[in-house]
PDB file of C-alpha atoms in Angstrom:
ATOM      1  CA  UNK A   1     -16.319  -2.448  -7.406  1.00 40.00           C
ATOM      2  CA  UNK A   2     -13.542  -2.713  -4.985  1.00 47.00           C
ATOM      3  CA  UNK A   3     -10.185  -0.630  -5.804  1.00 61.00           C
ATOM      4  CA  UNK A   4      -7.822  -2.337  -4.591  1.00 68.00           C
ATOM      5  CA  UNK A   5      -7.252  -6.159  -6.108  1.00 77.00           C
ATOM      6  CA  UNK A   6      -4.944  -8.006  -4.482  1.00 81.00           C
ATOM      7  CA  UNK A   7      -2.817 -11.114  -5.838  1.00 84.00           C
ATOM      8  CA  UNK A   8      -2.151 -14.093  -4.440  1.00 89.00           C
ATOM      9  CA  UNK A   9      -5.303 -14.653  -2.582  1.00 90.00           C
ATOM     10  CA  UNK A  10      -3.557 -17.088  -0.324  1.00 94.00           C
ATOM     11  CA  UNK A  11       0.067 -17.463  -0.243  1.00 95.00           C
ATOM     12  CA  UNK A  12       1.878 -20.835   1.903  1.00 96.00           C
ATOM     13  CA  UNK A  13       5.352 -20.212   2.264  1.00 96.00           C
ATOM     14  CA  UNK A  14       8.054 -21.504   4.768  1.00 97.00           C
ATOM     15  CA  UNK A  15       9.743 -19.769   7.479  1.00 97.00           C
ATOM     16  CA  UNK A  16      12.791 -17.898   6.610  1.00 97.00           C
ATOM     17  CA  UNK A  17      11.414 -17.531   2.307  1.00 97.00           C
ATOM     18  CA  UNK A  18      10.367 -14.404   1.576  1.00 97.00           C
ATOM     19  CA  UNK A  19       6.715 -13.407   0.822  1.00 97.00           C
ATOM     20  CA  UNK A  20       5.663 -10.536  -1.794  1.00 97.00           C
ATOM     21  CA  UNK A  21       1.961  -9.416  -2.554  1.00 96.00           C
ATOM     22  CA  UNK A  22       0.502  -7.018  -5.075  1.00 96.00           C
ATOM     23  CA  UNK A  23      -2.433  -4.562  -5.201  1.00 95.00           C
ATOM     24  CA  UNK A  24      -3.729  -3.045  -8.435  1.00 95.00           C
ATOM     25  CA  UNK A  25      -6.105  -0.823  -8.413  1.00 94.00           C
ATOM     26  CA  UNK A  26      -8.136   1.729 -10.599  1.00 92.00           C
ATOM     27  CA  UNK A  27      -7.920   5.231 -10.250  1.00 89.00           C
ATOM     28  CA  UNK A  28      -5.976   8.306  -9.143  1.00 91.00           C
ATOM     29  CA  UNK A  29      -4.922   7.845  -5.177  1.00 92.00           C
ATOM     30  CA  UNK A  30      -3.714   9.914  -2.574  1.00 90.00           C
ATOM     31  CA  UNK A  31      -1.824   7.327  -0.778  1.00 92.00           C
ATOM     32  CA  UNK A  32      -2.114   3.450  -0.216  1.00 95.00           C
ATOM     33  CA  UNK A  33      -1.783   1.746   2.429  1.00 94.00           C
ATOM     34  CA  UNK A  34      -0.865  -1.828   3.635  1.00 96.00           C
ATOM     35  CA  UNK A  35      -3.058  -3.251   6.537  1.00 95.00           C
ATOM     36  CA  UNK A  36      -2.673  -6.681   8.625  1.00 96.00           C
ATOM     37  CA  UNK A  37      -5.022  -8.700  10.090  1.00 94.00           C
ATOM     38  CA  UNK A  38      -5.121 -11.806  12.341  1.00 91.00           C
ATOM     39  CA  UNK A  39      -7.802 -14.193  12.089  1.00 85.00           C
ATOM     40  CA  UNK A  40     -10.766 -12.730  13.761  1.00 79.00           C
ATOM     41  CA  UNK A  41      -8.903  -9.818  14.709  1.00 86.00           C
ATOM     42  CA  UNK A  42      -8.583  -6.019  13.905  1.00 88.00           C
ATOM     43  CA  UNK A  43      -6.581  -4.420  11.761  1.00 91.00           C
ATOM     44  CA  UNK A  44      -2.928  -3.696  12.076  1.00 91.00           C
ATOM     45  CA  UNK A  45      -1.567  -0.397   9.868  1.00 91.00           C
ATOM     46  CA  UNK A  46       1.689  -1.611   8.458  1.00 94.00           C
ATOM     47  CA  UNK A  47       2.861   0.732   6.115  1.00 94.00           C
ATOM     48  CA  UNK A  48       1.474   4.017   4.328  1.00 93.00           C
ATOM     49  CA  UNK A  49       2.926   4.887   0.634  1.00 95.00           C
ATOM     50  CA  UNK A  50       2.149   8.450  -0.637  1.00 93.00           C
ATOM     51  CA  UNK A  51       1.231   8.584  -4.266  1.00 94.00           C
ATOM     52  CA  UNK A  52       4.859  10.703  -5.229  1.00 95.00           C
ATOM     53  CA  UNK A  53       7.137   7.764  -3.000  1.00 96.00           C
ATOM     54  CA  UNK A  54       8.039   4.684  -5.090  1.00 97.00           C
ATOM     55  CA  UNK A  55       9.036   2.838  -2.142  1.00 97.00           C
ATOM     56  CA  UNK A  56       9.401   2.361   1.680  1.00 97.00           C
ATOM     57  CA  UNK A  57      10.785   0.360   3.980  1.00 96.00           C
ATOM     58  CA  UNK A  58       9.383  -0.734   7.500  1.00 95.00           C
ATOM     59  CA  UNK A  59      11.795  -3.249   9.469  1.00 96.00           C
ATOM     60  CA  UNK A  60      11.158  -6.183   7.431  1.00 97.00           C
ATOM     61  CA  UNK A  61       8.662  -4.430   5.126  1.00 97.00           C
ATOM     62  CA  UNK A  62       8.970  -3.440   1.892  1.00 98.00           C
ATOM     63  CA  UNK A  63       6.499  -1.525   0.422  1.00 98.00           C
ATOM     64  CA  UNK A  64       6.909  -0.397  -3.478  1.00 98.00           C
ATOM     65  CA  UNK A  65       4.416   1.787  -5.603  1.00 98.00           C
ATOM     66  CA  UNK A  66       4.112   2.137  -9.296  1.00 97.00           C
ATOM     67  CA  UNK A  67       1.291   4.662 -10.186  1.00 96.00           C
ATOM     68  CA  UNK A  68       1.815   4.384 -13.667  1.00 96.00           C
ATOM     69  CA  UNK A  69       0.956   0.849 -13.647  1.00 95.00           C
ATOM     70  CA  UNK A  70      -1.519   1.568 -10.820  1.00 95.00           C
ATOM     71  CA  UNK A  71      -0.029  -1.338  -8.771  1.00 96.00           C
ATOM     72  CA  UNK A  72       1.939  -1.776  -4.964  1.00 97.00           C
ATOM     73  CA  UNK A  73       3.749  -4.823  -4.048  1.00 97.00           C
ATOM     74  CA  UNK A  74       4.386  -5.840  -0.045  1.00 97.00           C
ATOM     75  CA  UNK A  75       7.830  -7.989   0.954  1.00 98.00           C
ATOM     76  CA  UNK A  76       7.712  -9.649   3.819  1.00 98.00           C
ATOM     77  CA  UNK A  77      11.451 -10.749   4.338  1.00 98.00           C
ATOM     78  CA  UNK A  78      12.633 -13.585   6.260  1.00 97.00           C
ATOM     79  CA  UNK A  79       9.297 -14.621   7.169  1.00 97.00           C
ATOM     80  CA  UNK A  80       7.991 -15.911  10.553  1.00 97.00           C
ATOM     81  CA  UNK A  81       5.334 -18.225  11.545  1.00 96.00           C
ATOM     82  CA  UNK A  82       4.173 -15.231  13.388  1.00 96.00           C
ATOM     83  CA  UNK A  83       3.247 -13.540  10.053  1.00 97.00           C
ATOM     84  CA  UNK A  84       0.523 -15.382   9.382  1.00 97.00           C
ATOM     85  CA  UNK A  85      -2.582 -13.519   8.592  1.00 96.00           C
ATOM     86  CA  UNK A  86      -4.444 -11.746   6.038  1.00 95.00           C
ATOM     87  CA  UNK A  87      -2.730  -8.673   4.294  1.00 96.00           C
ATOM     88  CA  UNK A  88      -4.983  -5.993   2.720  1.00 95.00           C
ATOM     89  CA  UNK A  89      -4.299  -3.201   0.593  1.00 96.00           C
ATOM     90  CA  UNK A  90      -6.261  -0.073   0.822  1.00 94.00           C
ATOM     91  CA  UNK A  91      -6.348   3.006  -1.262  1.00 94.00           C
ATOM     92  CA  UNK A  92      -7.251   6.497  -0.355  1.00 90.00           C
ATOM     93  CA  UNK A  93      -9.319   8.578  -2.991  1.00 87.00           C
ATOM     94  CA  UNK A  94     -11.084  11.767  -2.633  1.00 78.00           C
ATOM     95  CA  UNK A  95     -14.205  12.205  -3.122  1.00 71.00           C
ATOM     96  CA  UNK A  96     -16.238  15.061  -2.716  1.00 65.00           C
ATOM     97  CA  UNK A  97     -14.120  17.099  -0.450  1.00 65.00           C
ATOM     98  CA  UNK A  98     -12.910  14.650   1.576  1.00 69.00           C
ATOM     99  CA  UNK A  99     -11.091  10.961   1.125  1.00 75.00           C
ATOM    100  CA  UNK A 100     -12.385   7.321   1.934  1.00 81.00           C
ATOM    101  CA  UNK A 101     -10.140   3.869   2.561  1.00 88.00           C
ATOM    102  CA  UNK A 102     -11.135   1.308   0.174  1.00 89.00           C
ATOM    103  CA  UNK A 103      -9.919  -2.626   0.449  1.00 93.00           C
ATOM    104  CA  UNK A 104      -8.769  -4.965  -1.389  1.00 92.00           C
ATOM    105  CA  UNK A 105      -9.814  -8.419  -1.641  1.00 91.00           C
ATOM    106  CA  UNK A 106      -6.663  -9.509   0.639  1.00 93.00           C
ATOM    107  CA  UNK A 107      -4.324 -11.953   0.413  1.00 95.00           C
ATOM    108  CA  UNK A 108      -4.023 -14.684   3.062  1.00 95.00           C
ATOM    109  CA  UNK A 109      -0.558 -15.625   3.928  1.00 97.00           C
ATOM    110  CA  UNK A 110       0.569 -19.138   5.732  1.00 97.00           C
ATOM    111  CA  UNK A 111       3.971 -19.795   7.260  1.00 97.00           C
ATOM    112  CA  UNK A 112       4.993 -22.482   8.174  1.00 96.00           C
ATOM    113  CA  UNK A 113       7.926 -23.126  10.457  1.00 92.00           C
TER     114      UNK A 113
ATOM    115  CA  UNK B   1      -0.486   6.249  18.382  1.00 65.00           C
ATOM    116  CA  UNK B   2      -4.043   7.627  18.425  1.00 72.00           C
ATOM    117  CA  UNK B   3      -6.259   4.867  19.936  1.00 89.00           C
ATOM    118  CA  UNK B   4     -10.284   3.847  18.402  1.00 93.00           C
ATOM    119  CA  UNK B   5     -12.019   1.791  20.578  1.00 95.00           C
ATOM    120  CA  UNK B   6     -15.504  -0.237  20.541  1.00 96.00           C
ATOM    121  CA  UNK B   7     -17.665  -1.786  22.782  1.00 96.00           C
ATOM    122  CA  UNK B   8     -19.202  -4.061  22.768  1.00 96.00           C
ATOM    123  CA  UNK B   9     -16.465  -6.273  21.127  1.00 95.00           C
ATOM    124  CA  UNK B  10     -19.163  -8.905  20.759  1.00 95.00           C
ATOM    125  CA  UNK B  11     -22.953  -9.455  20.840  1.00 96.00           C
ATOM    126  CA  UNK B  12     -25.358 -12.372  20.248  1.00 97.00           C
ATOM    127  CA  UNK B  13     -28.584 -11.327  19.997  1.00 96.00           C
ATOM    128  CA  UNK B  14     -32.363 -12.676  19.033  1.00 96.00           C
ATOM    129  CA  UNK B  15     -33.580 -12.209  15.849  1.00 97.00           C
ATOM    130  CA  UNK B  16     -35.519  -9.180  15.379  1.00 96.00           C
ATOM    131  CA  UNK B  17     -33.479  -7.142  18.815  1.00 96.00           C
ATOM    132  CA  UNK B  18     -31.551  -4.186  17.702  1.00 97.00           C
ATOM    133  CA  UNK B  19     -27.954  -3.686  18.475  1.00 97.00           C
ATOM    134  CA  UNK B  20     -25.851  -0.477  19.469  1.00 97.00           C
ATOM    135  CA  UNK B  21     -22.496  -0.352  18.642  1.00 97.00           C
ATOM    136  CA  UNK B  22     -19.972   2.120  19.972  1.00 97.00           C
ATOM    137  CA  UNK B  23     -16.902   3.369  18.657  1.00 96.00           C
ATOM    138  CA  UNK B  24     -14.994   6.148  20.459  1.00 95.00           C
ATOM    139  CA  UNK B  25     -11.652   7.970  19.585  1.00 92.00           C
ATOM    140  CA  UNK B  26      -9.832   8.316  22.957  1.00 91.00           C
ATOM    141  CA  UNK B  27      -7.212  11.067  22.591  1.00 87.00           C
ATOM    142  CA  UNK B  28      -8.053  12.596  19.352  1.00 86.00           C
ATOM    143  CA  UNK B  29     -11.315  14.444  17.755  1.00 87.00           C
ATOM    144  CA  UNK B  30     -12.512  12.443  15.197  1.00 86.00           C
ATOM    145  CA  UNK B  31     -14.308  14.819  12.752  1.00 83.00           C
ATOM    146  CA  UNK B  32     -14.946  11.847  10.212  1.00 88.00           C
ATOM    147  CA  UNK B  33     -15.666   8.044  11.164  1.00 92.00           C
ATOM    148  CA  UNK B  34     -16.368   5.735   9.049  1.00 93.00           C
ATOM    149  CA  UNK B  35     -18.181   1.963   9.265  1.00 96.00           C
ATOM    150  CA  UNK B  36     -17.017  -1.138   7.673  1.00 96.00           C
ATOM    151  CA  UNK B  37     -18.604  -4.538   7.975  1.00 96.00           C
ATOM    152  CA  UNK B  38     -16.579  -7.790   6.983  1.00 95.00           C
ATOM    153  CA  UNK B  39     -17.884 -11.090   6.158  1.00 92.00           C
ATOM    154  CA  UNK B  40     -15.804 -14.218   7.066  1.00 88.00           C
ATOM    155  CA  UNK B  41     -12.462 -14.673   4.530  1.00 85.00           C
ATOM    156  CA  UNK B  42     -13.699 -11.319   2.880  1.00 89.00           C
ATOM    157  CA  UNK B  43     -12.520  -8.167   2.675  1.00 91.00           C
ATOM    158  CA  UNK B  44     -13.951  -4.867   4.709  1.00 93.00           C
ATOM    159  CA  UNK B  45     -16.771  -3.621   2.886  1.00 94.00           C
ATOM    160  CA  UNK B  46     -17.469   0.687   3.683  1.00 93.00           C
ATOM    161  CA  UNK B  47     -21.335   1.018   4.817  1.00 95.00           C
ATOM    162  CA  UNK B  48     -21.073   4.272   5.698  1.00 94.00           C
ATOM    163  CA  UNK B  49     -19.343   7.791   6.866  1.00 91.00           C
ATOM    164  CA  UNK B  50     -20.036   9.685   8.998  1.00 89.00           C
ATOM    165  CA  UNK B  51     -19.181  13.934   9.825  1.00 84.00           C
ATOM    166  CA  UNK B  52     -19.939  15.121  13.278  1.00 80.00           C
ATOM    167  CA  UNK B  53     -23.431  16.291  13.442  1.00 79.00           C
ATOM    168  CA  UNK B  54     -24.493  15.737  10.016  1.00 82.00           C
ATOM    169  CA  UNK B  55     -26.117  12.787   8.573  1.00 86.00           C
ATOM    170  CA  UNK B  56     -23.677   9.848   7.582  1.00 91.00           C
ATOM    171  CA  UNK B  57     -23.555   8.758   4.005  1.00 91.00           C
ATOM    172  CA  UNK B  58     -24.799   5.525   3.109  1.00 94.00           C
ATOM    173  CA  UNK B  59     -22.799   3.424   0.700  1.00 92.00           C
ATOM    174  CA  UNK B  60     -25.306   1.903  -2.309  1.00 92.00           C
ATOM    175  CA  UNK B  61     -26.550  -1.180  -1.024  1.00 93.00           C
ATOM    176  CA  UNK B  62     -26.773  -0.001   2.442  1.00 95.00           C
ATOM    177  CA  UNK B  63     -30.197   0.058   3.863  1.00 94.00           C
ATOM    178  CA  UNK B  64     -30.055   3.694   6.196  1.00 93.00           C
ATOM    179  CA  UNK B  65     -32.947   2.578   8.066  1.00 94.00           C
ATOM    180  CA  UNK B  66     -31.228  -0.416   8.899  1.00 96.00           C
ATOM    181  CA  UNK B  67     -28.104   0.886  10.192  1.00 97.00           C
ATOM    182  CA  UNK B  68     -28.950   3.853  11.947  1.00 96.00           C
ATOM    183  CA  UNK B  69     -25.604   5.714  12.417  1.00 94.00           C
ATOM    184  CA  UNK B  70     -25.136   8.959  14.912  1.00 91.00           C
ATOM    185  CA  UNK B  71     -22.279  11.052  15.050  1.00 87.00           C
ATOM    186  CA  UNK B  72     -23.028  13.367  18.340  1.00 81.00           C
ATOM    187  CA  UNK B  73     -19.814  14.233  19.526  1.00 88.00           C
ATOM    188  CA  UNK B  74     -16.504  14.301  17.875  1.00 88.00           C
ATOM    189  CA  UNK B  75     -15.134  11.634  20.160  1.00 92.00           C
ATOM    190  CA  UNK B  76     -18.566   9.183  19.791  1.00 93.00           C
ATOM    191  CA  UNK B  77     -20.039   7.599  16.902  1.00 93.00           C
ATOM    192  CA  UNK B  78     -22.496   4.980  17.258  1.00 95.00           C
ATOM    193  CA  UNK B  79     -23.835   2.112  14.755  1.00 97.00           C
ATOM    194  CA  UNK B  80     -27.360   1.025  15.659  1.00 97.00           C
ATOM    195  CA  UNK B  81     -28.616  -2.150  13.827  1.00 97.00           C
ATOM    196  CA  UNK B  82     -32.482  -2.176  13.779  1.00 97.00           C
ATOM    197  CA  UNK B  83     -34.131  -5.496  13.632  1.00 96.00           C
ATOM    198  CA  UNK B  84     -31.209  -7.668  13.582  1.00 96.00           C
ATOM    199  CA  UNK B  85     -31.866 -11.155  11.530  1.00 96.00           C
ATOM    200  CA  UNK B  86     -28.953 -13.831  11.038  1.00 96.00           C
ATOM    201  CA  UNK B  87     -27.437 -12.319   7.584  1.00 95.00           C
ATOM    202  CA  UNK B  88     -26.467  -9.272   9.605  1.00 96.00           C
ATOM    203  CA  UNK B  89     -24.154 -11.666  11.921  1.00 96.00           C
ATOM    204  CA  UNK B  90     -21.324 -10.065  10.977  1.00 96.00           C
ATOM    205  CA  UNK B  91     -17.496  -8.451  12.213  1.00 96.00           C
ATOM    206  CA  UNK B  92     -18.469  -4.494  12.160  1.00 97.00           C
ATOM    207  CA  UNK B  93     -15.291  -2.226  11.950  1.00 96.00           C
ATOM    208  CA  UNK B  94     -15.017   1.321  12.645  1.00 95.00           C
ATOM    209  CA  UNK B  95     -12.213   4.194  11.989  1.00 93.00           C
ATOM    210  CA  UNK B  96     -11.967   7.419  12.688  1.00 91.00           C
ATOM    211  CA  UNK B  97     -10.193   9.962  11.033  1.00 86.00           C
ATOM    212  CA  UNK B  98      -8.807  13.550  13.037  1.00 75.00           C
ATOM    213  CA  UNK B  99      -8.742  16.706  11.136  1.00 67.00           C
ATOM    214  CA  UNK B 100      -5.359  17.788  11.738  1.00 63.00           C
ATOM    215  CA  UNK B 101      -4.060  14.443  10.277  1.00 53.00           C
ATOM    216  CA  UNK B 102      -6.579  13.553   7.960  1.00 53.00           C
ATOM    217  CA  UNK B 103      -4.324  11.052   5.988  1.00 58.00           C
ATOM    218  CA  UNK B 104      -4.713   8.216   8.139  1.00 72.00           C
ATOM    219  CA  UNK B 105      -7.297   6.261   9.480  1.00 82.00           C
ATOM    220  CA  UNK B 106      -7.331   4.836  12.510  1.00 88.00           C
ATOM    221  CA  UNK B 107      -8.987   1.581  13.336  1.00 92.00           C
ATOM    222  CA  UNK B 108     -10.777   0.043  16.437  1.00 94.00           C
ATOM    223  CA  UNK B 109     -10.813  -3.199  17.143  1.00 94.00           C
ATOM    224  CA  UNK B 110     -14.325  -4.286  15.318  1.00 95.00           C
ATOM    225  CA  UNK B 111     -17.194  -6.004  16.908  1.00 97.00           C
ATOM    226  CA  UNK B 112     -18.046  -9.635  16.379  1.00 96.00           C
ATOM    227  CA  UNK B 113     -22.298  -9.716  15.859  1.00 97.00           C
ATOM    228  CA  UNK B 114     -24.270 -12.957  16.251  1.00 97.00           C
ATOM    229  CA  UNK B 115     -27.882 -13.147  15.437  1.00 97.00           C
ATOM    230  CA  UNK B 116     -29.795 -16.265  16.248  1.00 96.00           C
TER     231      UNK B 116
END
């Protein structure tokens, strides 16, 4: 199954609000990481959390990271219209020597001006 | 930042053609890449990894004879979808990963496959 589980899976906010997103997931990490992507588009690296940082900041991102709950939240401040995509979470494990990127389900954020 | 690219960035092909896709790292040596295929509104799904001039490692589910996947060069990786039918149509992803910063990933910009 997937690692990372992301909540909401679609978030409709206005412009201006604030938007937050979590990511659980299931076993030790090495880092996690928060990804963006645009309909039909690649991906976007927002934001990489090592497993000993609780939380980071990126402009008008806030990344947090709880390993004892085995969970990550992502604020989006002052939101734009030009936020809206699909945010994923992804969490790197080793395994076997070397370490993989798993997803999330993502969560699908609207803004509306 | 280090750049991944592929080509084609879309395909439609006939039922039953195979497909070559291309992913390159352009200033870095990617000892690791890695393929992901996404369905529409889902996530990225790992198929595969892939070490320069070794055989990639299939994730379960993923038919190797399907998706052949060769790893020549440490700048070249290519995805090779044998007898294409219409539930392969999907967005194929790849990263690569550099051995001096093996942390992060870096992602191209996918390729859009249509089978008819």
């Amino acid at each position: 199954s997937q690692q990372g589980e992301e909540d909401p899976q679609a978030l409709s906010i206005q412009e201006g609000e604030n938007a937050t997103m979590n990511c659980s997931y299931k076993t030790s990490i090495n880092n996690l990481q928060w990804y963006r992507q645009n309909s039909g588009r690649g991906l976007v690296h927002l934001i990489l959390i090592r497993s000993n940082e609780r939380e980071k900041h990126s402009g008008r991102l806030r990344v947090t990271l709880d390993t004892s709950k085995k969970s990550s939240s992502l604020l989006i401040t002052a939101s734009r219209a030009a936020d809206t995509a699909s945010y994923f979470c992804a969490t790197d494990v080793s395994l076997g020597g070397y370490s993989t990127l798993t997803f999330g389900k993502g969560t699908m954020l609207l803004v509306s001006p | 930042g280090a750049v991944v690219s592929q080509h084609p960035s879309w395909v439609i092909c006939k039922s039953g053609t195979s497909v070559k896709i291309e992913c390159r790292s352009l200033d870095f040596q990617a000892t690791t890449m890695f393929w992901y295929r996404q369905f529409p509104k889902q996530s990225l799904m790992l198929m595969a990894t892939s070490n320069e001039g070794s055989k990639a490692t299939y994730e379960q589910g993923v038919e190797k004879d399907k998706f052949l996947i060769n790893h020549a060069s440490l700048t070249l990786s290519t995805l090779t979808v044998t007898s294409a039918h219409p539930e392969d149509s999907s967005f194929y992803i790849c990263s690569a990963r550099d051995h001096a910063g093996w942390k992060t990933q870096y992602f191209g910009p996918g390729t859009r496959l249509l089978v008819l």
